[in-house]
Coordinates of C-alpha atoms and ligand atoms in Angstrom, one line a residue:
M107 CA 37.4 16.4 1.1
S108 CA 35.1 13.5 1.6
S109 CA 37.5 10.7 0.8
T110 CA 40.7 9.5 -0.8
S111 CA 40.8 6.9 -3.5
K112 CA 43.5 4.3 -3.4
N113 CA 44.3 1.8 -6.0
T114 CA 43.9 -1.8 -5.0
G115 CA 46.7 -3.0 -7.1
G116 CA 46.5 -5.3 -10.1
P117 CA 43.5 -7.4 -10.6
A118 CA 44.1 -11.0 -9.7
R119 CA 41.5 -13.2 -11.3
G120 CA 39.2 -14.7 -8.8
S121 CA 35.9 -16.2 -8.2
V122 CA 32.6 -14.3 -8.3
T123 CA 31.8 -12.9 -4.9
G124 CA 28.4 -12.1 -3.6
A125 CA 26.5 -8.9 -4.3
G126 CA 26.5 -6.0 -1.9
S127 CA 30.2 -5.7 -1.2
P128 CA 30.5 -2.2 -2.6
A129 CA 27.7 -1.2 -0.3
G130 CA 29.8 -2.6 2.6
G131 CA 32.5 -0.5 1.1
N132 CA 35.6 -1.6 2.9
S133 CA 37.1 -4.4 0.9
A134 CA 38.0 -4.7 -2.7
V135 CA 35.7 -7.1 -4.5
Q136 CA 36.6 -9.2 -7.5
V137 CA 33.9 -10.0 -10.0
E138 CA 35.0 -12.0 -13.0
P139 CA 32.7 -12.5 -15.9
A140 CA 33.1 -16.2 -16.4
F141 CA 32.2 -16.2 -20.0
A142 CA 35.7 -16.2 -21.5
A143 CA 36.8 -18.7 -18.9
S144 CA 34.0 -21.1 -19.8
T145 CA 34.3 -20.9 -23.5
G146 CA 38.0 -20.3 -23.9
R147 CA 37.5 -17.4 -26.3
S148 CA 35.6 -14.2 -26.5
P149 CA 33.3 -13.7 -29.4
W150 CA 33.1 -10.2 -30.8
W151 CA 29.8 -9.3 -29.1
S152 CA 31.0 -10.1 -25.6
T153 CA 33.1 -6.9 -25.4
A154 CA 31.7 -4.9 -28.3
V155 CA 30.6 -1.3 -28.2
I156 CA 27.3 -1.3 -30.1
Y157 CA 25.8 1.9 -31.4
Q158 CA 22.1 2.1 -31.8
I159 CA 20.9 3.7 -35.0
Y160 CA 17.3 4.9 -34.9
P161 CA 17.0 5.1 -38.7
R162 CA 14.1 7.6 -38.8
S163 CA 16.4 10.1 -37.1
F164 CA 20.0 9.3 -38.0
S165 CA 20.6 10.7 -41.5
D166 CA 18.3 11.6 -44.3
A167 CA 20.0 10.9 -47.7
D168 CA 16.9 11.2 -49.9
G169 CA 15.5 14.4 -48.4
N170 CA 12.1 13.1 -47.4
G171 CA 12.5 14.4 -43.8
M172 CA 13.1 10.9 -42.4
G173 CA 16.4 9.1 -42.1
D174 CA 17.1 6.1 -44.4
L175 CA 19.5 3.3 -45.0
K176 CA 21.5 5.2 -47.6
G177 CA 22.0 7.9 -44.9
V178 CA 23.5 5.1 -42.7
T179 CA 25.9 4.1 -45.4
D180 CA 26.9 7.7 -46.0
R181 CA 27.8 8.1 -42.3
L182 CA 29.8 4.9 -41.9
P183 CA 33.1 6.9 -41.9
Y184 CA 31.8 8.9 -39.0
L185 CA 31.0 5.7 -37.1
S186 CA 34.4 4.2 -37.9
R187 CA 36.1 7.3 -36.6
L188 CA 34.0 7.2 -33.4
G189 CA 35.5 3.7 -32.7
I190 CA 32.4 1.5 -32.3
D191 CA 32.4 -2.2 -33.1
A192 CA 28.8 -2.7 -34.3
V193 CA 25.5 -1.0 -35.0
W194 CA 22.0 -2.1 -34.0
I195 CA 19.5 -0.6 -36.4
S196 CA 15.9 -0.1 -35.1
P197 CA 13.2 -1.4 -37.5
F198 CA 13.3 -0.3 -41.2
Y199 CA 10.8 -2.9 -42.4
V200 CA 7.6 -2.2 -44.3
S201 CA 5.3 -0.6 -41.8
P202 CA 2.5 1.9 -41.5
Q203 CA 4.7 3.5 -38.7
A204 CA 2.0 3.4 -36.1
D205 CA 4.7 2.8 -33.5
A206 CA 7.7 4.2 -35.5
G207 CA 8.3 0.9 -37.3
Y208 CA 7.8 -1.4 -34.3
D209 CA 4.6 -2.4 -36.2
V210 CA 5.9 -4.5 -39.0
A211 CA 3.7 -5.3 -42.0
D212 CA 6.3 -7.2 -44.0
Y213 CA 9.4 -8.6 -42.2
R214 CA 11.2 -9.4 -45.4
D215 CA 11.3 -6.0 -47.1
V216 CA 12.5 -2.4 -46.5
D217 CA 9.9 0.3 -46.1
P218 CA 10.2 2.7 -49.1
R219 CA 10.6 5.6 -46.6
F220 CA 14.0 3.9 -45.6
G221 CA 15.0 2.6 -49.1
T222 CA 15.2 -0.8 -50.6
L223 CA 16.6 -4.2 -50.0
T224 CA 19.5 -3.2 -52.3
D225 CA 20.2 -0.2 -50.1
F226 CA 20.2 -2.6 -47.1
D227 CA 22.7 -5.0 -48.8
Q228 CA 24.9 -2.1 -49.8
M229 CA 24.9 -0.7 -46.3
L230 CA 25.7 -4.1 -44.8
A231 CA 28.6 -4.7 -47.2
A232 CA 30.0 -1.2 -46.6
A233 CA 29.7 -1.7 -42.8
H234 CA 31.4 -5.0 -43.0
E235 CA 34.2 -3.6 -45.2
R236 CA 34.9 -1.2 -42.3
G237 CA 34.8 -4.0 -39.8
I238 CA 31.5 -2.8 -38.3
R239 CA 29.0 -5.5 -37.5
V240 CA 25.3 -5.1 -38.1
I241 CA 22.5 -6.1 -35.7
V242 CA 18.9 -5.8 -36.9
D243 CA 15.7 -5.5 -34.8
L244 CA 13.2 -8.4 -34.8
V245 CA 9.7 -7.7 -33.5
P246 CA 8.2 -11.1 -32.8
N247 CA 5.6 -10.3 -30.1
H248 CA 3.2 -8.5 -32.5
T249 CA 2.8 -7.5 -36.1
S250 CA 1.2 -4.5 -37.7
D251 CA -2.5 -4.6 -38.2
Q252 CA -1.6 -4.1 -41.8
H253 CA 0.3 -7.4 -41.9
A254 CA -1.2 -9.9 -44.5
W255 CA -1.8 -12.4 -41.6
F256 CA -3.9 -9.9 -39.6
R257 CA -5.9 -8.9 -42.7
Q258 CA -6.6 -12.6 -43.3
A259 CA -7.6 -13.1 -39.7
L260 CA -10.1 -10.3 -40.0
E261 CA -11.6 -11.8 -43.1
S262 CA -11.7 -15.3 -41.8
G263 CA -14.2 -16.1 -39.0
P264 CA -13.7 -17.0 -35.4
G265 CA -12.1 -20.4 -35.0
S266 CA -10.3 -20.1 -38.3
A267 CA -6.6 -21.0 -38.7
A268 CA -5.9 -17.4 -39.7
R269 CA -7.4 -16.1 -36.3
D270 CA -5.3 -18.7 -34.4
R271 CA -2.1 -16.9 -35.4
Y272 CA -3.2 -14.0 -33.1
M273 CA -4.8 -13.8 -29.7
F274 CA -8.5 -13.5 -30.6
R275 CA -11.0 -14.2 -27.8
D276 CA -14.8 -13.9 -27.3
G277 CA -15.7 -11.1 -24.9
R278 CA -17.1 -11.5 -21.4
G279 CA -20.6 -10.3 -20.5
E280 CA -23.9 -11.4 -21.9
H281 CA -23.2 -10.0 -25.3
G282 CA -19.4 -10.3 -25.2
E283 CA -19.3 -6.6 -24.7
L284 CA -16.6 -6.8 -22.0
P285 CA -12.9 -7.5 -22.8
P286 CA -11.8 -11.1 -22.2
N287 CA -9.7 -10.0 -19.2
N288 CA -8.6 -6.8 -17.4
W289 CA -5.1 -6.4 -18.9
Q290 CA -3.9 -2.9 -19.7
S291 CA -1.7 -2.0 -22.6
V292 CA 1.9 -0.8 -22.0
F293 CA 0.9 2.3 -23.9
G294 CA -2.2 2.9 -21.7
G295 CA -5.8 1.9 -22.1
P296 CA -7.1 -1.6 -22.4
A297 CA -5.0 -4.3 -24.0
W298 CA -8.0 -5.6 -26.0
T299 CA -9.8 -4.1 -29.0
R300 CA -13.1 -5.4 -30.3
L301 CA -13.5 -6.0 -34.0
E302 CA -15.9 -3.5 -35.6
E303 CA -17.9 -5.9 -37.8
A304 CA -21.5 -5.9 -36.7
D305 CA -21.7 -9.6 -37.1
D306 CA -18.3 -11.3 -36.7
G307 CA -19.8 -14.8 -36.7
A308 CA -19.1 -15.5 -33.0
A309 CA -22.0 -16.5 -30.8
T310 CA -21.6 -13.4 -28.6
G311 CA -20.8 -10.9 -31.3
P312 CA -17.5 -9.6 -32.6
Q313 CA -14.4 -11.0 -31.1
W314 CA -11.6 -9.1 -29.3
Y315 CA -7.9 -9.3 -30.0
L316 CA -5.0 -8.7 -27.6
H317 CA -2.4 -6.0 -28.1
L318 CA 0.1 -5.4 -25.3
F319 CA 1.0 -2.2 -27.1
D320 CA -1.1 -0.1 -29.6
A321 CA -4.3 -1.4 -31.1
R322 CA -2.5 -1.4 -34.4
Q323 CA 0.0 -3.9 -33.0
P324 CA -1.9 -7.2 -32.5
D325 CA -0.1 -9.8 -30.5
L326 CA 0.9 -13.1 -32.2
N327 CA -0.1 -16.4 -30.7
W328 CA 3.2 -18.2 -29.8
Q329 CA 1.4 -21.4 -29.1
N330 CA 0.8 -21.6 -32.9
E331 CA 3.3 -23.7 -34.7
E332 CA 3.0 -21.6 -37.9
V333 CA 4.0 -18.5 -36.0
R334 CA 7.1 -20.2 -34.7
Q335 CA 8.1 -21.5 -38.1
E336 CA 7.5 -18.1 -39.8
M337 CA 9.7 -16.3 -37.3
V338 CA 12.5 -18.8 -37.8
S339 CA 12.2 -18.3 -41.5
I340 CA 12.5 -14.6 -41.1
L341 CA 15.6 -15.1 -38.9
R342 CA 17.1 -17.1 -41.8
F343 CA 16.1 -14.5 -44.4
W344 CA 18.3 -11.9 -42.6
L345 CA 21.0 -14.3 -41.6
D346 CA 21.3 -15.4 -45.2
R347 CA 21.8 -11.7 -46.1
G348 CA 24.6 -11.6 -43.7
V349 CA 23.4 -9.8 -40.6
D350 CA 25.5 -10.4 -37.4
G351 CA 22.7 -10.6 -35.0
F352 CA 19.2 -9.6 -33.8
R353 CA 17.9 -7.3 -31.1
I354 CA 14.7 -9.1 -29.9
D355 CA 11.9 -6.7 -29.2
V356 CA 9.8 -7.4 -26.1
A357 CA 11.7 -10.7 -25.7
H358 CA 9.9 -11.3 -22.3
G359 CA 6.4 -11.0 -23.8
L360 CA 5.9 -13.6 -26.4
V361 CA 4.2 -16.3 -24.3
K362 CA 1.3 -15.4 -22.0
A363 CA 0.2 -17.2 -18.9
E364 CA -2.2 -20.1 -19.6
G365 CA -5.8 -19.0 -19.5
L366 CA -4.9 -15.3 -19.7
P367 CA -5.8 -14.7 -16.0
D368 CA -6.8 -11.2 -14.8
W369 CA -4.0 -9.1 -13.4
A370 CA -4.5 -5.8 -11.6
G371 CA -1.0 -4.5 -12.3
Q372 CA 0.0 -2.0 -15.0
A373 CA 2.3 -3.3 -17.6
A374 CA 5.2 -1.0 -18.2
M375 CA 8.5 -0.9 -19.9
V376 CA 10.2 1.7 -17.8
S377 CA 9.2 2.0 -14.2
G378 CA 9.2 5.8 -14.5
E379 CA 8.2 6.7 -11.0
S380 CA 10.6 8.8 -9.0
S381 CA 12.1 7.2 -6.0
T382 CA 10.8 9.8 -3.6
A383 CA 12.6 12.4 -1.6
E384 CA 15.8 10.5 -0.8
A385 CA 16.6 10.0 -4.4
T386 CA 19.0 12.8 -4.8
N387 CA 22.7 12.4 -5.4
V388 CA 23.0 12.2 -1.6
E389 CA 23.4 8.6 -0.7
D390 CA 20.8 7.4 1.8
E391 CA 21.8 3.9 2.7
E392 CA 19.2 1.2 2.7
E393 CA 16.2 3.5 2.1
V394 CA 17.3 4.2 -1.5
R395 CA 15.2 2.2 -3.9
M396 CA 17.7 0.1 -5.8
G397 CA 16.8 0.7 -9.3
G398 CA 14.0 -1.8 -9.2
S399 CA 16.3 -4.6 -8.4
A400 CA 14.6 -5.6 -5.2
Q401 CA 15.8 -8.3 -2.9
Q402 CA 12.4 -9.9 -3.1
E403 CA 11.2 -11.0 -6.5
P404 CA 8.2 -8.9 -7.5
P405 CA 5.1 -10.8 -8.5
R406 CA 5.3 -11.6 -12.2
S407 CA 2.6 -10.5 -14.5
P408 CA 0.8 -13.1 -16.7
M409 CA 1.9 -11.1 -19.8
F410 CA 5.6 -11.2 -19.2
D411 CA 8.6 -13.5 -18.4
Q412 CA 6.7 -16.8 -18.7
E413 CA 8.7 -20.0 -18.8
G414 CA 7.6 -20.8 -22.3
V415 CA 9.7 -18.0 -23.9
H416 CA 12.9 -19.8 -23.2
D417 CA 12.0 -22.7 -25.5
I418 CA 11.7 -20.2 -28.3
Y419 CA 15.2 -18.8 -27.7
R420 CA 16.7 -22.2 -27.4
Q421 CA 15.4 -23.0 -30.9
W422 CA 16.7 -19.7 -32.3
N423 CA 20.1 -20.2 -30.7
E424 CA 20.3 -23.5 -32.7
V425 CA 19.4 -21.7 -35.9
L426 CA 22.0 -19.0 -35.4
A427 CA 24.6 -21.7 -34.5
E428 CA 24.2 -23.1 -38.0
Y429 CA 25.8 -19.9 -39.4
H430 CA 29.5 -19.0 -39.2
G431 CA 30.7 -15.8 -37.5
D432 CA 29.3 -15.7 -34.0
R433 CA 25.8 -14.4 -34.9
M434 CA 24.1 -13.2 -31.8
L435 CA 20.7 -12.4 -30.1
V436 CA 20.3 -9.6 -27.6
A437 CA 17.1 -9.5 -25.5
E438 CA 15.1 -6.4 -24.8
A439 CA 13.5 -7.8 -21.7
W440 CA 12.3 -5.5 -18.9
V441 CA 12.7 -8.3 -16.3
E442 CA 13.9 -8.1 -12.7
P443 CA 15.7 -9.0 -10.6
A444 CA 19.1 -9.6 -12.3
E445 CA 18.9 -13.4 -11.7
R446 CA 15.6 -13.6 -13.5
L447 CA 17.1 -11.6 -16.5
A448 CA 20.1 -13.9 -16.5
R449 CA 17.9 -16.8 -17.4
Y450 CA 17.6 -15.3 -20.9
I451 CA 21.3 -15.6 -21.4
R452 CA 21.9 -19.1 -20.1
P453 CA 24.0 -21.3 -22.4
G454 CA 22.0 -22.2 -25.5
E455 CA 19.6 -19.2 -25.2
M456 CA 20.3 -15.6 -26.1
H457 CA 23.8 -14.2 -26.0
Q458 CA 23.1 -10.8 -24.3
A459 CA 20.3 -8.9 -22.6
F460 CA 20.1 -5.2 -22.1
N461 CA 20.9 -4.1 -18.6
F462 CA 18.1 -1.8 -17.9
D463 CA 18.7 -1.9 -14.2
F464 CA 21.9 0.0 -14.8
L465 CA 20.0 2.6 -17.0
L466 CA 17.5 3.0 -14.2
A467 CA 20.1 3.4 -11.4
G468 CA 20.3 7.1 -12.0
W469 CA 23.0 9.4 -10.7
N470 CA 23.5 7.7 -7.4
A471 CA 26.8 5.9 -6.5
R472 CA 25.3 3.3 -4.3
R473 CA 22.6 2.3 -6.7
M474 CA 25.0 2.2 -9.6
A475 CA 27.5 0.1 -7.6
K476 CA 24.8 -2.3 -6.5
S477 CA 23.5 -2.6 -10.1
I478 CA 27.0 -3.2 -11.4
D479 CA 27.7 -5.8 -8.8
E480 CA 24.4 -7.6 -9.2
S481 CA 24.6 -7.5 -13.0
L482 CA 28.1 -8.9 -13.2
T483 CA 27.3 -11.6 -10.6
A484 CA 24.1 -12.7 -12.2
A485 CA 25.6 -12.8 -15.7
A486 CA 28.7 -14.6 -14.5
S487 CA 26.5 -17.2 -12.8
V488 CA 25.3 -18.3 -16.2
G489 CA 28.7 -17.9 -17.8
A490 CA 27.6 -14.8 -19.8
P491 CA 29.2 -11.3 -20.2
S492 CA 27.3 -8.3 -19.0
T493 CA 26.0 -5.4 -21.0
W494 CA 25.7 -1.7 -20.1
V495 CA 23.4 1.0 -21.4
L496 CA 22.5 4.6 -20.4
S497 CA 20.0 5.7 -23.2
N498 CA 17.9 4.3 -25.9
H499 CA 14.9 5.3 -28.1
D500 CA 12.4 4.5 -25.3
T501 CA 13.9 6.5 -22.4
I502 CA 14.8 10.1 -21.6
R503 CA 18.3 10.8 -22.8
H504 CA 20.7 10.6 -19.9
P505 CA 22.1 14.1 -20.0
T506 CA 18.5 15.3 -19.4
R507 CA 17.6 12.7 -16.8
F508 CA 20.8 13.6 -14.8
G509 CA 19.9 17.3 -15.0
L510 CA 16.6 16.9 -13.2
A511 CA 16.2 17.8 -9.5
D512 CA 15.9 14.1 -8.9
P513 CA 18.6 12.6 -11.1
T514 CA 17.5 9.1 -10.4
S515 CA 14.1 9.6 -12.0
V516 CA 13.1 8.3 -15.4
P517 CA 9.9 10.2 -16.5
K518 CA 7.9 8.9 -19.3
G519 CA 8.7 11.9 -21.5
I520 CA 9.0 15.6 -20.6
G521 CA 6.8 18.4 -21.9
R522 CA 7.0 22.2 -21.8
Q523 CA 4.8 22.2 -18.7
D524 CA 7.1 19.8 -16.8
E525 CA 10.3 20.5 -14.8
Q526 CA 13.0 21.5 -17.2
P527 CA 16.5 20.0 -16.7
D528 CA 19.7 21.8 -15.8
E529 CA 21.4 21.3 -19.2
S530 CA 25.1 21.8 -18.2
L531 CA 24.9 19.9 -14.9
G532 CA 23.1 17.0 -16.8
L533 CA 25.8 16.9 -19.4
A534 CA 28.6 17.0 -16.9
R535 CA 27.1 14.0 -15.1
A536 CA 26.3 12.2 -18.4
R537 CA 29.9 12.4 -19.5
A538 CA 31.0 11.1 -16.1
A539 CA 28.5 8.3 -16.3
T540 CA 29.9 7.4 -19.7
L541 CA 33.3 7.0 -18.2
I542 CA 31.8 4.7 -15.6
M543 CA 30.0 2.7 -18.2
L544 CA 32.9 2.4 -20.7
A545 CA 35.3 1.2 -18.0
L546 CA 33.1 -1.8 -17.2
P547 CA 33.9 -5.3 -18.5
G548 CA 31.4 -6.6 -21.0
S549 CA 29.8 -4.8 -23.9
A550 CA 28.3 -1.3 -24.0
Y551 CA 25.3 0.1 -26.0
L552 CA 25.4 3.7 -27.1
Y553 CA 22.3 5.5 -28.4
Q554 CA 22.8 7.7 -31.5
G555 CA 23.6 11.3 -30.5
E556 CA 24.8 10.6 -27.0
E557 CA 28.3 11.0 -28.4
L558 CA 27.3 14.6 -29.1
G559 CA 25.9 15.0 -25.6
L560 CA 22.4 15.6 -27.1
P561 CA 19.7 16.4 -24.6
E562 CA 16.1 15.4 -24.9
H563 CA 13.8 17.7 -26.7
T564 CA 11.7 18.7 -23.6
E565 CA 9.5 21.3 -25.3
L566 CA 7.8 19.6 -28.2
D567 CA 4.4 20.9 -29.2
H568 CA 1.4 18.7 -28.9
A569 CA 1.0 18.8 -32.7
A570 CA 4.4 17.4 -33.3
R571 CA 4.0 14.4 -31.0
Q572 CA 3.8 11.0 -32.6
D573 CA 4.3 8.4 -29.9
P574 CA 1.1 6.3 -29.5
A575 CA 1.8 6.2 -25.7
Y576 CA 1.1 10.0 -25.7
F577 CA -2.3 9.6 -27.3
R578 CA -3.3 6.4 -25.5
T579 CA -2.7 8.1 -22.1
G580 CA -4.4 11.3 -23.1
G581 CA -1.1 13.1 -22.9
E582 CA -0.4 12.1 -19.3
E583 CA 2.7 10.3 -20.6
R584 CA 4.5 12.9 -22.8
G585 CA 6.0 10.0 -24.6
R586 CA 9.2 9.1 -26.3
D587 CA 9.4 11.6 -29.1
G588 CA 11.8 13.8 -27.2
C589 CA 14.7 11.3 -27.4
R590 CA 14.0 10.6 -31.1
V591 CA 14.7 14.0 -32.6
P592 CA 16.8 13.9 -35.9
L593 CA 20.5 14.3 -35.3
P594 CA 22.3 17.6 -36.0
W595 CA 25.2 17.2 -38.4
N596 CA 25.8 20.7 -39.5
S597 CA 25.0 23.8 -37.4
Q598 CA 24.8 26.1 -40.5
S599 CA 22.4 24.0 -42.7
A600 CA 18.7 23.7 -42.8
G601 CA 17.5 20.9 -40.4
F602 CA 21.1 21.1 -39.0
G603 CA 22.3 19.0 -41.9
F604 CA 20.0 16.0 -41.1
G605 CA 19.1 15.9 -44.8
P606 CA 20.3 17.7 -48.0
D607 CA 19.7 21.5 -48.2
D608 CA 16.5 21.1 -50.1
A609 CA 15.1 18.4 -47.9
A610 CA 11.7 18.3 -46.3
E611 CA 11.5 19.4 -42.7
P612 CA 12.8 16.7 -40.3
W613 CA 9.9 14.5 -39.2
L614 CA 10.2 15.9 -35.6
P615 CA 11.3 19.5 -35.1
Q616 CA 14.8 20.0 -33.6
P617 CA 15.2 22.5 -30.8
E618 CA 17.4 25.5 -31.5
S619 CA 20.0 24.3 -29.0
F620 CA 20.8 21.4 -31.3
G621 CA 22.9 23.8 -33.4
R622 CA 25.4 23.9 -30.5
Y623 CA 25.6 20.1 -30.4
A624 CA 26.0 19.6 -34.2
V625 CA 28.9 17.4 -35.4
D626 CA 30.6 20.3 -37.2
R627 CA 30.8 22.2 -33.9
Q628 CA 32.5 19.4 -32.1
D629 CA 34.6 17.6 -34.7
G630 CA 38.3 18.2 -33.9
V631 CA 37.4 20.5 -31.0
P632 CA 39.3 19.6 -27.9
G633 CA 37.1 19.0 -25.0
S634 CA 33.9 18.5 -27.1
T635 CA 31.7 15.6 -26.2
L636 CA 32.4 14.0 -29.5
E637 CA 36.1 14.1 -29.0
F638 CA 35.6 12.9 -25.5
Y639 CA 33.7 9.8 -26.7
R640 CA 36.3 9.1 -29.4
S641 CA 39.1 9.3 -26.8
A642 CA 37.2 7.2 -24.2
L643 CA 36.5 4.5 -26.8
S644 CA 40.0 4.4 -28.0
H645 CA 41.3 4.1 -24.4
R646 CA 38.7 1.4 -23.8
A647 CA 40.1 -0.6 -26.8
R648 CA 43.7 0.0 -26.0
F649 CA 43.3 -1.2 -22.4
Q650 CA 41.0 -4.0 -23.4
L651 CA 38.5 -3.0 -20.7
G652 CA 35.7 -5.1 -22.3
T653 CA 37.5 -8.3 -21.4
G654 CA 38.8 -7.0 -18.1
V655 CA 38.0 -7.9 -14.5
L656 CA 36.4 -5.4 -12.2
V657 CA 37.9 -4.9 -8.7
W658 CA 36.1 -2.5 -6.4
S659 CA 38.2 0.1 -4.8
P660 CA 38.0 0.8 -1.0
A661 CA 36.9 4.3 -1.9
N662 CA 33.3 3.0 -2.3
K663 CA 32.3 3.8 1.2
P664 CA 28.6 3.9 1.9
G665 CA 27.4 7.5 1.8
S666 CA 30.6 8.8 0.2
G667 CA 29.1 9.3 -3.2
V668 CA 32.3 7.9 -4.7
L669 CA 32.2 5.1 -7.2
S670 CA 35.6 3.6 -8.0
F671 CA 37.0 0.4 -9.4
T672 CA 40.0 -0.9 -11.3
N673 CA 39.8 -2.8 -14.6
G674 CA 43.2 -4.0 -15.5
Q675 CA 45.6 -1.1 -15.5
V676 CA 42.8 1.5 -15.4
L677 CA 41.5 3.0 -12.2
M678 CA 38.1 4.6 -12.7
V679 CA 37.0 7.2 -10.1
A680 CA 33.7 8.9 -10.3
N681 CA 32.5 11.6 -7.9
L682 CA 28.7 11.6 -7.5
S683 CA 28.9 13.5 -4.2
T684 CA 28.7 17.2 -3.7
D685 CA 32.3 17.7 -2.5
S686 CA 35.7 17.5 -4.3
I687 CA 37.7 14.3 -3.5
D688 CA 41.4 13.6 -3.6
L689 CA 42.9 11.6 -6.4
P690 CA 45.6 9.1 -5.6
P691 CA 49.0 10.7 -6.3
E692 CA 50.6 7.5 -7.5
H693 CA 48.3 7.6 -10.5
Q694 CA 48.0 9.9 -13.5
V695 CA 44.8 10.9 -15.3
I696 CA 44.5 9.6 -18.8
I697 CA 41.0 11.0 -19.5
S698 CA 38.6 13.2 -17.6
S699 CA 34.9 13.6 -18.1
G700 CA 35.1 17.3 -18.8
P701 CA 37.0 20.6 -18.7
D702 CA 35.9 21.3 -15.1
A703 CA 36.5 17.7 -13.8
L704 CA 39.9 18.4 -12.2
D705 CA 41.0 21.0 -9.7
G706 CA 44.6 20.3 -9.2
S707 CA 44.8 16.8 -7.7
H708 CA 41.1 16.9 -6.8
L709 CA 38.2 15.5 -8.6
S710 CA 35.2 17.9 -8.8
P711 CA 31.7 16.8 -8.0
N712 CA 29.8 15.4 -11.1
A713 CA 32.9 14.2 -12.7
A714 CA 35.0 11.1 -13.4
V715 CA 38.5 10.2 -14.5
W716 CA 40.4 7.2 -15.7
M717 CA 43.9 6.9 -14.3
T718 CA 46.9 4.6 -14.7
P719 CA 49.8 4.0 -12.4
R720 CA 52.6 6.5 -12.8
S721 CA 55.6 4.7 -14.3
Ligands
LIG801 C1 10.0 -2.2 -27.6 C2 10.5 -1.0 -28.4 C3 9.6 0.1 -28.3 C4 8.3 -0.3 -28.9 C5 7.7 -1.6 -28.2 C6 6.6 -2.2 -29.0 O1 9.9 -1.9 -26.2 O2 11.8 -0.7 -27.9 O3 10.0 1.2 -29.0 O4 7.3 0.7 -28.8 O5 8.7 -2.5 -28.1 O6 7.2 -2.9 -30.1

């Protein structure tokens, strides 16, 4: 037995205490999100469980092999039954799909692959009827190269108003043959592409344009007033239709440093490197890399997190405030440390930011505790609630990450030739991590399929891969396709029920193992991951954990591998160590992470429970 958990008693409200107390481990720490206190009320999003729908892979109603908006409408009863509060839908706009829809050609219409605007309106109304709110994705950093503006920019010469909407520059070198600076694309390779026209009119030959991502995703120029006005008009278009909020893609990237100075670093979304040998589930004190949340601020790249982005969000906040119903903005900003990220959710800016530090903390009690503490403290310092997330469409699904030899690593995709995960160990840890996450105050983001315990597809063929990052890195990054595989709804049907029986093959092949995870194999089955999620979400709502206050338990001793806190009446205990631990006898278990979680009054390794005081 490595330790004994003791409840710390009821949570008295208190002031925010400094980070690091759980690492010290001996005293209970109170961290109160100040949001409700400062506003006197909690808008829906501050405690919501928000389910990410990746529409290409959710449900295919029209049978073209790709999911669609009608598929979302059809599955709303499933989502209601799951117990979520809102959905965030990844892009469904008109797009050539060079980056799975994050390359938008028309921001005001639905791509025919996904349906029509009428399908959208019907989906929105049906969701609202069920009390499910709808957040859509806005991609303001770049458009598709098929967007009318970019076509105009190509046709108009250098110096034209059409070119000024994008980041065109003359090249360096005698004939402009060198890119304007040395920036690298997040997807690999140079962040600049030179136009092909032999004579583009510029003194030094064809100009170059900037793209932080794929060459088919040219970056907009956010110093251009027309760009700013257009994006506000797009916000209004969807607000008028009734959406409840926007997830802002690459929110930290819109404004670049003046003069576009050279920068030797590699821009990245996920810092995928493993944290070396110590990064096992054995806690290793100060040497453990703390999920990228370093004490010292890392040097900021000239592409990201520039001061100018905040003006944009202040303006958008005002636009949203004109509409009734607590419309919201959530930032996708890969920014560290937590205090820096908190600047995006200051009063009058965005409402939430994804907490990627928590996602990157891996299966490691100290890193998780530190991330939780720092996130709550930083968010509370600006009067905002915190958010939590374990998986999304850009990262390896967490059951797979946690099944790797280094369960704190976040590789940029996994292929057949790479280490394969321990599937059952990963799932056990994933379910325990879910209990940790859902017990935390604030709002939580779920990624479609995690409620089924879906693993990553780790053996996709080269020919099936579609992620531009795979191609731009020459396959070095396996890419994000493995977490985007169409969902299995029915183990007996073709394509596991992703589409109708006569549907085209799903756009990405599903692994055979998906049959075991299909909804029909889990629905109503005690102990299944789906029933586990339903139960956890219902307890979360019943005990109002979203609005609660976190109090660290003394069981968080450095090196113990135990993560434990109370939130209201609920005591959460997670065992990230390799030994069983005792559970407090004065408490009873209300939910455990899996069938093997408990051994009498002991909590097994790789497991978690929620407990309440025995009455
Ligand atoms: C965001 C999206 C990602 C996309 C990128 C470029 O990070 O989540 O999927 O590839 O932006 O738009």
